[in-house]
């Protein structure tokens, strides 16, 4: 049985409508519909919330669904790449500051592009942290 079928079966056994389950998990009813029809996969925070709601272990919930396992692995590696990219961009900014101080060379275009990318990555990283904290 895939994840969508498990969610639907557990929801019906608990006597909940999609709307009621959505309220309990702090998601939209459309999200529940997507999950139950296998058109979307919940993130790890929602998987934990679903397992808590229905008293299932994560293993019971996702064991037979390869797509869910793949999504969890992809999500965790994406977070690592954001952190790596932020560290890399901070190093570039430090390198530009070094050139300004030691060689009196200001690479304004390179600095602006790097700061823009750094801001963008930080924004993604911070939004993800805030989103996960709201889920908890």
Tab-separated table of N, CA, C and O in Angstrom:
chain	number	residue	atom	x	y	z
A	1	UNK	N	0.851	-1.180	0.000
A	1	UNK	CA	0.000	0.000	0.000
A	1	UNK	C	0.894	1.240	0.000
A	1	UNK	O	1.840	1.334	0.765
A	2	UNK	N	0.568	2.203	-0.863
A	2	UNK	CA	1.385	3.418	-0.911
A	2	UNK	C	0.945	4.421	0.157
A	2	UNK	O	-0.075	4.222	0.825
A	3	UNK	N	1.716	5.487	0.285
A	3	UNK	CA	1.484	6.464	1.347
A	3	UNK	C	0.099	7.104	1.260
A	3	UNK	O	-0.597	7.239	2.261
A	4	UNK	N	-0.318	7.482	0.063
A	4	UNK	CA	-1.619	8.123	-0.101
A	4	UNK	C	-2.757	7.243	0.386
A	4	UNK	O	-3.679	7.713	1.066
A	5	UNK	N	-2.684	5.966	0.039
A	5	UNK	CA	-3.720	5.032	0.482
A	5	UNK	C	-3.699	4.862	2.002
A	5	UNK	O	-4.750	4.760	2.638
A	6	UNK	N	-2.495	4.844	2.588
A	6	UNK	CA	-2.388	4.704	4.046
A	6	UNK	C	-3.001	5.912	4.758
A	6	UNK	O	-3.717	5.770	5.747
A	7	UNK	N	-2.695	7.108	4.236
A	7	UNK	CA	-3.244	8.328	4.855
A	7	UNK	C	-4.770	8.308	4.764
A	7	UNK	O	-5.468	8.576	5.749
A	8	UNK	N	-5.281	7.977	3.589
A	8	UNK	CA	-6.729	7.961	3.384
A	8	UNK	C	-7.396	6.929	4.294
A	8	UNK	O	-8.413	7.221	4.940
A	9	UNK	N	-6.821	5.749	4.362
A	9	UNK	CA	-7.382	4.691	5.208
A	9	UNK	C	-7.374	5.087	6.686
A	9	UNK	O	-8.375	4.930	7.384
A	10	UNK	N	-6.254	5.635	7.148
A	10	UNK	CA	-6.157	6.058	8.557
A	10	UNK	C	-7.139	7.179	8.865
A	10	UNK	O	-7.768	7.196	9.926
A	11	UNK	N	-7.266	8.112	7.926
A	11	UNK	CA	-8.195	9.231	8.120
A	11	UNK	C	-9.626	8.725	8.243
A	11	UNK	O	-10.374	9.138	9.135
A	12	UNK	N	-10.005	7.808	7.367
A	12	UNK	CA	-11.367	7.273	7.406
A	12	UNK	C	-11.609	6.451	8.673
A	12	UNK	O	-12.686	6.526	9.268
A	13	UNK	N	-10.610	5.669	9.101
A	13	UNK	CA	-10.748	4.890	10.328
A	13	UNK	C	-10.916	5.794	11.549
A	13	UNK	O	-11.612	5.448	12.503
A	14	UNK	N	-10.259	6.968	11.495
A	14	UNK	CA	-10.376	7.922	12.602
A	14	UNK	C	-11.668	8.732	12.515
A	14	UNK	O	-11.976	9.522	13.407
A	15	UNK	N	-12.409	8.564	11.413
A	15	UNK	CA	-13.674	9.280	11.241
A	15	UNK	C	-13.476	10.761	10.963
A	15	UNK	O	-14.319	11.578	11.338
A	16	UNK	N	-12.382	11.096	10.308
A	16	UNK	CA	-12.078	12.500	10.010
A	16	UNK	C	-12.327	12.815	8.545
A	16	UNK	O	-12.081	11.980	7.672
A	17	UNK	N	-12.801	14.013	8.288
A	17	UNK	CA	-12.878	14.493	6.906
A	17	UNK	C	-11.504	15.037	6.524
A	17	UNK	O	-10.633	15.224	7.385
A	18	UNK	N	-11.319	15.292	5.241
A	18	UNK	CA	-10.052	15.886	4.808
A	18	UNK	C	-9.848	17.247	5.466
A	18	UNK	O	-8.741	17.586	5.872
A	19	UNK	N	-10.919	17.988	5.587
A	19	UNK	CA	-10.848	19.317	6.209
A	19	UNK	C	-10.416	19.214	7.678
A	19	UNK	O	-9.571	19.974	8.149
A	20	UNK	N	-10.984	18.268	8.404
A	20	UNK	CA	-10.634	18.104	9.817
A	20	UNK	C	-9.175	17.680	9.987
A	20	UNK	O	-8.479	18.189	10.863
A	21	UNK	N	-8.731	16.749	9.150
A	21	UNK	CA	-7.330	16.331	9.217
A	21	UNK	C	-6.410	17.491	8.865
A	21	UNK	O	-5.378	17.702	9.519
A	22	UNK	N	-6.795	18.266	7.866
A	22	UNK	CA	-5.987	19.426	7.465
A	22	UNK	C	-5.846	20.408	8.624
A	22	UNK	O	-4.751	20.927	8.864
A	23	UNK	N	-6.924	20.650	9.346
A	23	UNK	CA	-6.867	21.559	10.498
A	23	UNK	C	-5.935	21.018	11.577
A	23	UNK	O	-5.152	21.762	12.160
A	24	UNK	N	-6.012	19.730	11.837
A	24	UNK	CA	-5.161	19.129	12.866
A	24	UNK	C	-3.679	19.176	12.492
A	24	UNK	O	-2.824	19.279	13.367
A	25	UNK	N	-3.387	19.085	11.185
A	25	UNK	CA	-1.995	19.080	10.740
A	25	UNK	C	-1.503	20.478	10.342
A	25	UNK	O	-0.356	20.639	9.948
A	26	UNK	N	-2.397	21.465	10.402
A	26	UNK	CA	-2.072	22.842	10.000
A	26	UNK	C	-1.623	22.920	8.546
A	26	UNK	O	-0.625	23.561	8.212
A	27	UNK	N	-2.370	22.244	7.683
A	27	UNK	CA	-2.142	22.316	6.240
A	27	UNK	C	-3.482	22.577	5.567
A	27	UNK	O	-4.525	22.590	6.224
A	28	UNK	N	-3.468	22.756	4.258
A	28	UNK	CA	-4.727	22.985	3.543
A	28	UNK	C	-5.407	21.655	3.225
A	28	UNK	O	-4.759	20.603	3.187
A	29	UNK	N	-6.692	21.726	2.955
A	29	UNK	CA	-7.420	20.533	2.548
A	29	UNK	C	-6.888	20.022	1.219
A	29	UNK	O	-6.830	18.824	0.956
A	30	UNK	N	-6.448	20.956	0.364
A	30	UNK	CA	-5.895	20.572	-0.927
A	30	UNK	C	-4.626	19.741	-0.755
A	30	UNK	O	-4.363	18.829	-1.543
A	31	UNK	N	-3.844	20.051	0.284
A	31	UNK	CA	-2.638	19.267	0.548
A	31	UNK	C	-3.013	17.829	0.889
A	31	UNK	O	-2.388	16.878	0.381
A	32	UNK	N	-4.039	17.658	1.706
A	32	UNK	CA	-4.497	16.307	2.058
A	32	UNK	C	-4.948	15.568	0.801
A	32	UNK	O	-4.609	14.399	0.601
A	33	UNK	N	-5.699	16.261	-0.056
A	33	UNK	CA	-6.167	15.655	-1.303
A	33	UNK	C	-4.994	15.214	-2.167
A	33	UNK	O	-4.985	14.102	-2.703
A	34	UNK	N	-3.994	16.073	-2.294
A	34	UNK	CA	-2.811	15.728	-3.097
A	34	UNK	C	-2.103	14.503	-2.532
A	34	UNK	O	-1.686	13.625	-3.273
A	35	UNK	N	-1.963	14.457	-1.221
A	35	UNK	CA	-1.273	13.326	-0.600
A	35	UNK	C	-2.066	12.044	-0.807
A	35	UNK	O	-1.496	11.005	-1.139
A	36	UNK	N	-3.372	12.110	-0.609
A	36	UNK	CA	-4.195	10.908	-0.713
A	36	UNK	C	-4.302	10.394	-2.145
A	36	UNK	O	-4.512	9.207	-2.368
A	37	UNK	N	-4.178	11.282	-3.126
A	37	UNK	CA	-4.248	10.868	-4.534
A	37	UNK	C	-2.859	10.655	-5.131
A	37	UNK	O	-2.728	10.453	-6.333
A	38	UNK	N	-1.829	10.727	-4.284
A	38	UNK	CA	-0.432	10.524	-4.708
A	38	UNK	C	0.029	11.533	-5.756
A	38	UNK	O	0.891	11.246	-6.567
A	39	UNK	N	-0.556	12.731	-5.718
A	39	UNK	CA	-0.111	13.813	-6.602
A	39	UNK	C	0.894	14.709	-5.902
A	39	UNK	O	1.458	15.598	-6.497
A	40	UNK	N	1.108	14.474	-4.628
A	40	UNK	CA	2.077	15.209	-3.831
A	40	UNK	C	2.551	14.339	-2.692
A	40	UNK	O	1.886	13.365	-2.322
A	41	UNK	N	3.704	14.689	-2.157
A	41	UNK	CA	4.283	13.929	-1.049
A	41	UNK	C	4.542	14.896	0.102
A	41	UNK	O	5.161	15.944	-0.102
A	42	UNK	N	4.094	14.567	1.300
A	42	UNK	CA	4.345	15.460	2.440
A	42	UNK	C	5.833	15.547	2.766
A	42	UNK	O	6.577	14.583	2.544
A	43	UNK	N	6.246	16.701	3.270
A	43	UNK	CA	7.641	16.817	3.709
A	43	UNK	C	7.810	16.065	5.020
A	43	UNK	O	6.847	15.555	5.595
A	44	UNK	N	9.038	15.986	5.490
A	44	UNK	CA	9.328	15.173	6.677
A	44	UNK	C	8.574	15.670	7.913
A	44	UNK	O	8.097	14.869	8.717
A	45	UNK	N	8.428	16.983	8.049
A	45	UNK	CA	7.697	17.529	9.201
A	45	UNK	C	6.237	17.071	9.173
A	45	UNK	O	5.668	16.691	10.202
A	46	UNK	N	5.634	17.082	7.989
A	46	UNK	CA	4.245	16.631	7.873
A	46	UNK	C	4.133	15.119	8.041
A	46	UNK	O	3.137	14.628	8.574
A	47	UNK	N	5.129	14.378	7.570
A	47	UNK	CA	5.115	12.927	7.779
A	47	UNK	C	5.135	12.597	9.270
A	47	UNK	O	4.411	11.708	9.732
A	48	UNK	N	5.939	13.335	10.017
A	48	UNK	CA	5.993	13.129	11.475
A	48	UNK	C	4.647	13.478	12.104
A	48	UNK	O	4.145	12.747	12.960
A	49	UNK	N	4.052	14.587	11.657
A	49	UNK	CA	2.743	14.991	12.193
A	49	UNK	C	1.677	13.937	11.883
A	49	UNK	O	0.850	13.613	12.737
A	50	UNK	N	1.713	13.387	10.674
A	50	UNK	CA	0.749	12.346	10.290
A	50	UNK	C	0.955	11.098	11.143
A	50	UNK	O	0.000	10.512	11.641
A	51	UNK	N	2.221	10.716	11.330
A	51	UNK	CA	2.491	9.515	12.131
A	51	UNK	C	2.042	9.713	13.579
A	51	UNK	O	1.494	8.805	14.193
A	52	UNK	N	2.249	10.917	14.108
A	52	UNK	CA	1.783	11.212	15.470
A	52	UNK	C	0.258	11.207	15.551
A	52	UNK	O	-0.315	10.679	16.512
A	53	UNK	N	-0.369	11.785	14.560
A	53	UNK	CA	-1.842	11.872	14.554
A	53	UNK	C	-2.499	10.501	14.565
A	53	UNK	O	-3.494	10.282	15.247
A	54	UNK	N	-1.921	9.569	13.812
A	54	UNK	CA	-2.542	8.254	13.683
A	54	UNK	C	-1.858	7.169	14.510
A	54	UNK	O	-2.220	6.002	14.431
A	55	UNK	N	-0.867	7.549	15.302
A	55	UNK	CA	-0.195	6.584	16.168
A	55	UNK	C	0.597	5.533	15.406
A	55	UNK	O	0.687	4.388	15.827
A	56	UNK	N	1.162	5.932	14.276
A	56	UNK	CA	1.989	5.040	13.457
A	56	UNK	C	3.442	5.450	13.561
A	56	UNK	O	3.744	6.629	13.766
A	57	UNK	N	4.336	4.506	13.381
A	57	UNK	CA	5.745	4.874	13.289
A	57	UNK	C	5.995	5.374	11.861
A	57	UNK	O	5.231	5.063	10.934
A	58	UNK	N	7.047	6.141	11.687
A	58	UNK	CA	7.396	6.587	10.336
A	58	UNK	C	7.671	5.391	9.438
A	58	UNK	O	7.346	5.404	8.254
A	59	UNK	N	8.262	4.361	10.010
A	59	UNK	CA	8.559	3.158	9.244
A	59	UNK	C	7.272	2.544	8.692
A	59	UNK	O	7.202	2.184	7.515
A	60	UNK	N	6.249	2.425	9.527
A	60	UNK	CA	4.963	1.878	9.081
A	60	UNK	C	4.339	2.752	8.001
A	60	UNK	O	3.706	2.254	7.078
A	61	UNK	N	4.542	4.047	8.125
A	61	UNK	CA	3.911	4.994	7.211
A	61	UNK	C	4.553	4.985	5.823
A	61	UNK	O	3.853	5.005	4.813
A	62	UNK	N	5.879	4.932	5.763
A	62	UNK	CA	6.554	5.118	4.464
A	62	UNK	C	7.321	3.900	3.962
A	62	UNK	O	7.887	3.941	2.876
A	63	UNK	N	7.338	2.827	4.707
A	63	UNK	CA	8.206	1.686	4.396
A	63	UNK	C	8.123	1.221	2.942
A	63	UNK	O	9.130	0.978	2.310
A	64	UNK	N	6.943	1.072	2.396
A	64	UNK	CA	6.791	0.500	1.065
A	64	UNK	C	6.729	1.524	-0.057
A	64	UNK	O	6.537	1.156	-1.211
A	65	UNK	N	6.888	2.796	0.250
A	65	UNK	CA	6.743	3.828	-0.773
A	65	UNK	C	8.100	4.399	-1.160
A	65	UNK	O	8.676	5.218	-0.447
A	66	UNK	N	8.609	3.999	-2.307
A	66	UNK	CA	9.932	4.412	-2.784
A	66	UNK	C	9.978	5.910	-3.071
A	66	UNK	O	10.969	6.573	-2.805
A	67	UNK	N	8.884	6.469	-3.593
A	67	UNK	CA	8.852	7.897	-3.929
A	67	UNK	C	9.048	8.762	-2.686
A	67	UNK	O	9.747	9.776	-2.723
A	68	UNK	N	8.451	8.369	-1.583
A	68	UNK	CA	8.578	9.133	-0.335
A	68	UNK	C	10.009	9.055	0.186
A	68	UNK	O	10.591	10.064	0.587
A	69	UNK	N	10.573	7.859	0.181
A	69	UNK	CA	11.958	7.708	0.630
A	69	UNK	C	12.889	8.586	-0.196
A	69	UNK	O	13.768	9.256	0.344
A	70	UNK	N	12.680	8.599	-1.501
A	70	UNK	CA	13.508	9.414	-2.397
A	70	UNK	C	13.367	10.893	-2.082
A	70	UNK	O	14.349	11.636	-2.065
A	71	UNK	N	12.128	11.360	-1.815
A	71	UNK	CA	11.898	12.770	-1.502
A	71	UNK	C	12.594	13.172	-0.202
A	71	UNK	O	13.200	14.238	-0.117
A	72	UNK	N	12.535	12.315	0.799
A	72	UNK	CA	13.179	12.622	2.084
A	72	UNK	C	14.681	12.759	1.902
A	72	UNK	O	15.303	13.688	2.429
A	73	UNK	N	15.280	11.867	1.147
A	73	UNK	CA	16.721	11.931	0.886
A	73	UNK	C	17.065	13.195	0.113
A	73	UNK	O	18.018	13.895	0.444
A	74	UNK	N	16.274	13.529	-0.888
A	74	UNK	CA	16.517	14.731	-1.690
A	74	UNK	C	16.400	15.987	-0.838
A	74	UNK	O	17.228	16.887	-0.936
A	75	UNK	N	15.354	16.070	-0.001
A	75	UNK	CA	15.160	17.237	0.862
A	75	UNK	C	16.328	17.442	1.816
A	75	UNK	O	16.784	18.560	2.024
A	76	UNK	N	16.820	16.365	2.406
A	76	UNK	CA	17.920	16.511	3.361
A	76	UNK	C	19.208	16.917	2.662
A	76	UNK	O	19.986	17.700	3.193
A	77	UNK	N	19.438	16.420	1.453
A	77	UNK	CA	20.658	16.808	0.743
A	77	UNK	C	20.558	18.243	0.226
A	77	UNK	O	21.559	18.950	0.160
A	78	UNK	N	19.347	18.697	-0.117
A	78	UNK	CA	19.169	20.075	-0.577
A	78	UNK	C	19.532	21.059	0.532
A	78	UNK	O	20.143	22.094	0.282
A	79	UNK	N	19.157	20.739	1.766
A	79	UNK	CA	19.481	21.603	2.904
A	79	UNK	C	20.993	21.713	3.057
A	79	UNK	O	21.527	22.791	3.290
A	80	UNK	N	21.691	20.596	2.907
A	80	UNK	CA	23.150	20.612	3.013
A	80	UNK	C	23.765	21.491	1.936
A	80	UNK	O	24.724	22.207	2.191
A	81	UNK	N	23.202	21.451	0.727
A	81	UNK	CA	23.738	22.273	-0.355
A	81	UNK	C	23.537	23.756	-0.082
A	81	UNK	O	24.386	24.575	-0.422
A	82	UNK	N	22.427	24.128	0.527
A	82	UNK	CA	22.204	25.542	0.863
A	82	UNK	C	23.246	26.021	1.873
A	82	UNK	O	23.799	27.111	1.737
A	83	UNK	N	23.512	25.214	2.871
A	83	UNK	CA	24.521	25.586	3.866
A	83	UNK	C	25.891	25.704	3.212
A	83	UNK	O	26.628	26.665	3.455
A	84	UNK	N	26.232	24.743	2.373
A	84	UNK	CA	27.524	24.782	1.671
A	84	UNK	C	27.639	26.019	0.793
A	84	UNK	O	28.684	26.681	0.761
A	85	UNK	N	26.565	26.352	0.104
A	85	UNK	CA	26.575	27.526	-0.769
A	85	UNK	C	26.741	28.812	0.046
A	85	UNK	O	27.474	29.716	-0.352
A	86	UNK	N	26.114	28.896	1.191
A	86	UNK	CA	26.254	30.077	2.047
A	86	UNK	C	27.694	30.218	2.518
A	86	UNK	O	28.272	31.310	2.464
A	87	UNK	N	28.295	29.131	2.954
A	87	UNK	CA	29.698	29.168	3.390
A	87	UNK	C	30.601	29.597	2.242
A	87	UNK	O	31.504	30.430	2.411
A	88	UNK	N	30.367	29.058	1.069
A	88	UNK	CA	31.160	29.396	-0.116
A	88	UNK	C	31.041	30.891	-0.446
A	88	UNK	O	32.048	31.561	-0.708
A	89	UNK	N	29.836	31.420	-0.427
A	89	UNK	CA	29.632	32.831	-0.755
A	89	UNK	C	30.243	33.757	0.293
A	89	UNK	O	30.786	34.809	-0.038
A	90	UNK	N	30.181	33.379	1.562
A	90	UNK	CA	30.833	34.170	2.614
A	90	UNK	C	32.342	34.176	2.389
A	90	UNK	O	33.004	35.212	2.555
A	91	UNK	N	32.900	33.054	1.967
A	91	UNK	CA	34.335	32.988	1.679
A	91	UNK	C	34.695	33.907	0.518
A	91	UNK	O	35.743	34.573	0.551
A	92	UNK	N	33.860	33.980	-0.487
A	92	UNK	CA	34.118	34.876	-1.624
A	92	UNK	C	34.083	36.331	-1.171
A	92	UNK	O	34.935	37.141	-1.571
A	93	UNK	N	33.108	36.678	-0.333
A	93	UNK	CA	33.039	38.053	0.182
A	93	UNK	C	34.308	38.370	0.984
A	93	UNK	O	34.890	39.457	0.838
A	94	UNK	N	34.761	37.440	1.802
A	94	UNK	CA	36.006	37.643	2.564
A	94	UNK	C	37.193	37.828	1.620
A	94	UNK	O	38.068	38.672	1.861
A	95	UNK	N	37.222	37.078	0.538
A	95	UNK	CA	38.294	37.190	-0.459
A	95	UNK	C	38.268	38.572	-1.119
A	95	UNK	O	39.308	39.207	-1.307
A	96	UNK	N	37.066	39.074	-1.428
A	96	UNK	CA	36.947	40.415	-2.038
A	96	UNK	C	37.411	41.477	-1.041
A	96	UNK	O	38.122	42.419	-1.413
A	97	UNK	N	37.031	41.339	0.231
A	97	UNK	CA	37.469	42.288	1.262
A	97	UNK	C	38.988	42.259	1.389
A	97	UNK	O	39.635	43.305	1.505
A	98	UNK	N	39.583	41.084	1.331
A	98	UNK	CA	41.048	40.950	1.367
A	98	UNK	C	41.685	41.740	0.224
A	98	UNK	O	42.665	42.467	0.425
A	99	UNK	N	41.139	41.619	-0.985
A	99	UNK	CA	41.694	42.343	-2.126
A	99	UNK	C	41.548	43.849	-1.957
A	99	UNK	O	42.439	44.604	-2.325
A	100	UNK	N	40.429	44.279	-1.383
A	100	UNK	CA	40.218	45.716	-1.163
A	100	UNK	C	41.253	46.246	-0.166
A	100	UNK	O	41.866	47.295	-0.384
A	101	UNK	N	41.465	45.519	0.916
A	101	UNK	CA	42.373	45.973	1.967
A	101	UNK	C	43.837	45.875	1.544
A	101	UNK	O	44.601	46.826	1.694
A	102	UNK	N	44.223	44.744	1.020
A	102	UNK	CA	45.646	44.496	0.735
A	102	UNK	C	46.114	45.022	-0.612
A	102	UNK	O	47.270	45.430	-0.751
A	103	UNK	N	45.270	44.999	-1.617
A	103	UNK	CA	45.704	45.365	-2.961
A	103	UNK	C	45.005	46.611	-3.503
A	103	UNK	O	45.267	47.019	-4.631
A	104	UNK	N	44.139	47.187	-2.712
A	104	UNK	CA	43.387	48.385	-3.100
A	104	UNK	C	42.655	48.188	-4.433
A	104	UNK	O	42.585	49.074	-5.263
A	105	UNK	N	42.094	46.982	-4.601
A	105	UNK	CA	41.326	46.666	-5.802
A	105	UNK	C	39.898	46.348	-5.358
A	105	UNK	O	39.661	45.432	-4.578
A	106	UNK	N	38.945	47.137	-5.863
A	106	UNK	CA	37.547	46.917	-5.521
A	106	UNK	C	36.838	46.317	-6.730
A	106	UNK	O	36.748	46.937	-7.778
A	107	UNK	N	36.375	45.105	-6.562
A	107	UNK	CA	35.657	44.413	-7.640
A	107	UNK	C	34.170	44.570	-7.366
A	107	UNK	O	33.513	43.649	-6.874
A	108	UNK	N	33.643	45.737	-7.661
A	108	UNK	CA	32.283	46.080	-7.264
A	108	UNK	C	31.245	45.162	-7.912
A	108	UNK	O	30.306	44.725	-7.251
A	109	UNK	N	31.404	44.846	-9.190
A	109	UNK	CA	30.445	43.973	-9.871
A	109	UNK	C	30.426	42.586	-9.257
A	109	UNK	O	29.366	42.004	-9.022
A	110	UNK	N	31.607	42.060	-8.998
A	110	UNK	CA	31.738	40.740	-8.391
A	110	UNK	C	31.160	40.752	-6.980
A	110	UNK	O	30.474	39.825	-6.576
A	111	UNK	N	31.417	41.823	-6.248
A	111	UNK	CA	30.904	41.953	-4.884
A	111	UNK	C	29.372	42.008	-4.877
A	111	UNK	O	28.720	41.312	-4.091
A	112	UNK	N	28.801	42.828	-5.758
A	112	UNK	CA	27.345	42.956	-5.822
A	112	UNK	C	26.704	41.617	-6.195
A	112	UNK	O	25.727	41.188	-5.563
A	113	UNK	N	27.259	40.936	-7.196
A	113	UNK	CA	26.708	39.645	-7.620
A	113	UNK	C	26.803	38.616	-6.486
A	113	UNK	O	25.854	37.861	-6.238
A	114	UNK	N	27.925	38.606	-5.801
A	114	UNK	CA	28.114	37.654	-4.704
A	114	UNK	C	27.180	37.957	-3.542
A	114	UNK	O	26.576	37.042	-2.970
A	115	UNK	N	27.052	39.227	-3.180
A	115	UNK	CA	26.142	39.596	-2.092
A	115	UNK	C	24.695	39.276	-2.449
A	115	UNK	O	23.918	38.837	-1.590
A	116	UNK	N	24.329	39.467	-3.715
A	116	UNK	CA	22.978	39.126	-4.153
A	116	UNK	C	22.730	37.621	-3.987
A	116	UNK	O	21.701	37.199	-3.458
A	117	UNK	N	23.667	36.809	-4.444
A	117	UNK	CA	23.517	35.354	-4.318
A	117	UNK	C	23.494	34.939	-2.850
A	117	UNK	O	22.726	34.062	-2.457
A	118	UNK	N	24.342	35.578	-2.038
A	118	UNK	CA	24.366	35.265	-0.616
A	118	UNK	C	23.033	35.612	0.037
A	118	UNK	O	22.471	34.820	0.810
A	119	UNK	N	22.493	36.776	-0.287
A	119	UNK	CA	21.192	37.185	0.240
A	119	UNK	C	20.106	36.189	-0.168
A	119	UNK	O	19.282	35.786	0.640
A	120	UNK	N	20.128	35.780	-1.433
A	120	UNK	CA	19.131	34.850	-1.942
A	120	UNK	C	19.201	33.506	-1.216
A	120	UNK	O	18.183	32.955	-0.808
A	121	UNK	N	20.399	32.978	-1.032
A	121	UNK	CA	20.576	31.701	-0.333
A	121	UNK	C	20.163	31.809	1.136
A	121	UNK	O	19.516	30.913	1.671
A	122	UNK	N	20.540	32.898	1.793
A	122	UNK	CA	20.152	33.100	3.190
A	122	UNK	C	18.636	33.189	3.319
A	122	UNK	O	18.050	32.655	4.260
A	123	UNK	N	18.026	33.861	2.366
A	123	UNK	CA	16.572	34.001	2.375
A	123	UNK	C	15.903	32.628	2.283
A	123	UNK	O	14.975	32.329	3.034
A	124	UNK	N	16.366	31.790	1.382
A	124	UNK	CA	15.813	30.440	1.243
A	124	UNK	C	16.023	29.655	2.538
A	124	UNK	O	15.102	29.005	3.039
A	125	UNK	N	17.231	29.716	3.068
A	125	UNK	CA	17.575	28.968	4.273
A	125	UNK	C	16.731	29.421	5.464
A	125	UNK	O	16.177	28.608	6.197
A	126	UNK	N	16.586	30.722	5.649
A	126	UNK	CA	15.818	31.274	6.772
A	126	UNK	C	14.328	30.960	6.614
A	126	UNK	O	13.662	30.594	7.582
A	127	UNK	N	13.803	31.089	5.394
A	127	UNK	CA	12.395	30.763	5.161
A	127	UNK	C	12.114	29.306	5.502
A	127	UNK	O	11.096	28.980	6.093
A	128	UNK	N	13.031	28.428	5.120
A	128	UNK	CA	12.868	27.004	5.420
A	128	UNK	C	12.881	26.770	6.923
A	128	UNK	O	12.084	26.001	7.449
A	129	UNK	N	13.776	27.446	7.652
A	129	UNK	CA	13.838	27.304	9.110
A	129	UNK	C	12.542	27.792	9.756
A	129	UNK	O	11.995	27.140	10.641
A	130	UNK	N	12.053	28.948	9.328
A	130	UNK	CA	10.814	29.505	9.874
A	130	UNK	C	9.649	28.573	9.578
A	130	UNK	O	8.827	28.300	10.442
A	131	UNK	N	9.596	28.052	8.364
A	131	UNK	CA	8.523	27.132	7.974
A	131	UNK	C	8.530	25.890	8.855
A	131	UNK	O	7.498	25.457	9.345
A	132	UNK	N	9.704	25.336	9.088
A	132	UNK	CA	9.800	24.134	9.924
A	132	UNK	C	9.441	24.429	11.371
A	132	UNK	O	8.858	23.600	12.053
A	133	UNK	N	9.816	25.621	11.880
A	133	UNK	CA	9.472	25.977	13.260
A	133	UNK	C	7.971	26.145	13.421
A	133	UNK	O	7.413	25.790	14.448
A	134	UNK	N	7.311	26.680	12.423
A	134	UNK	CA	5.851	26.848	12.489
A	134	UNK	C	5.159	25.507	12.494
A	134	UNK	O	4.114	25.344	13.112
A	135	UNK	N	5.722	24.527	11.802
A	135	UNK	CA	5.141	23.194	11.750
A	135	UNK	C	5.222	22.513	13.106
A	135	UNK	O	4.404	21.689	13.444
A	136	UNK	N	6.256	22.826	13.890
A	136	UNK	CA	6.449	22.213	15.206
A	136	UNK	C	5.538	22.876	16.189
A	136	UNK	O	4.899	22.415	16.974
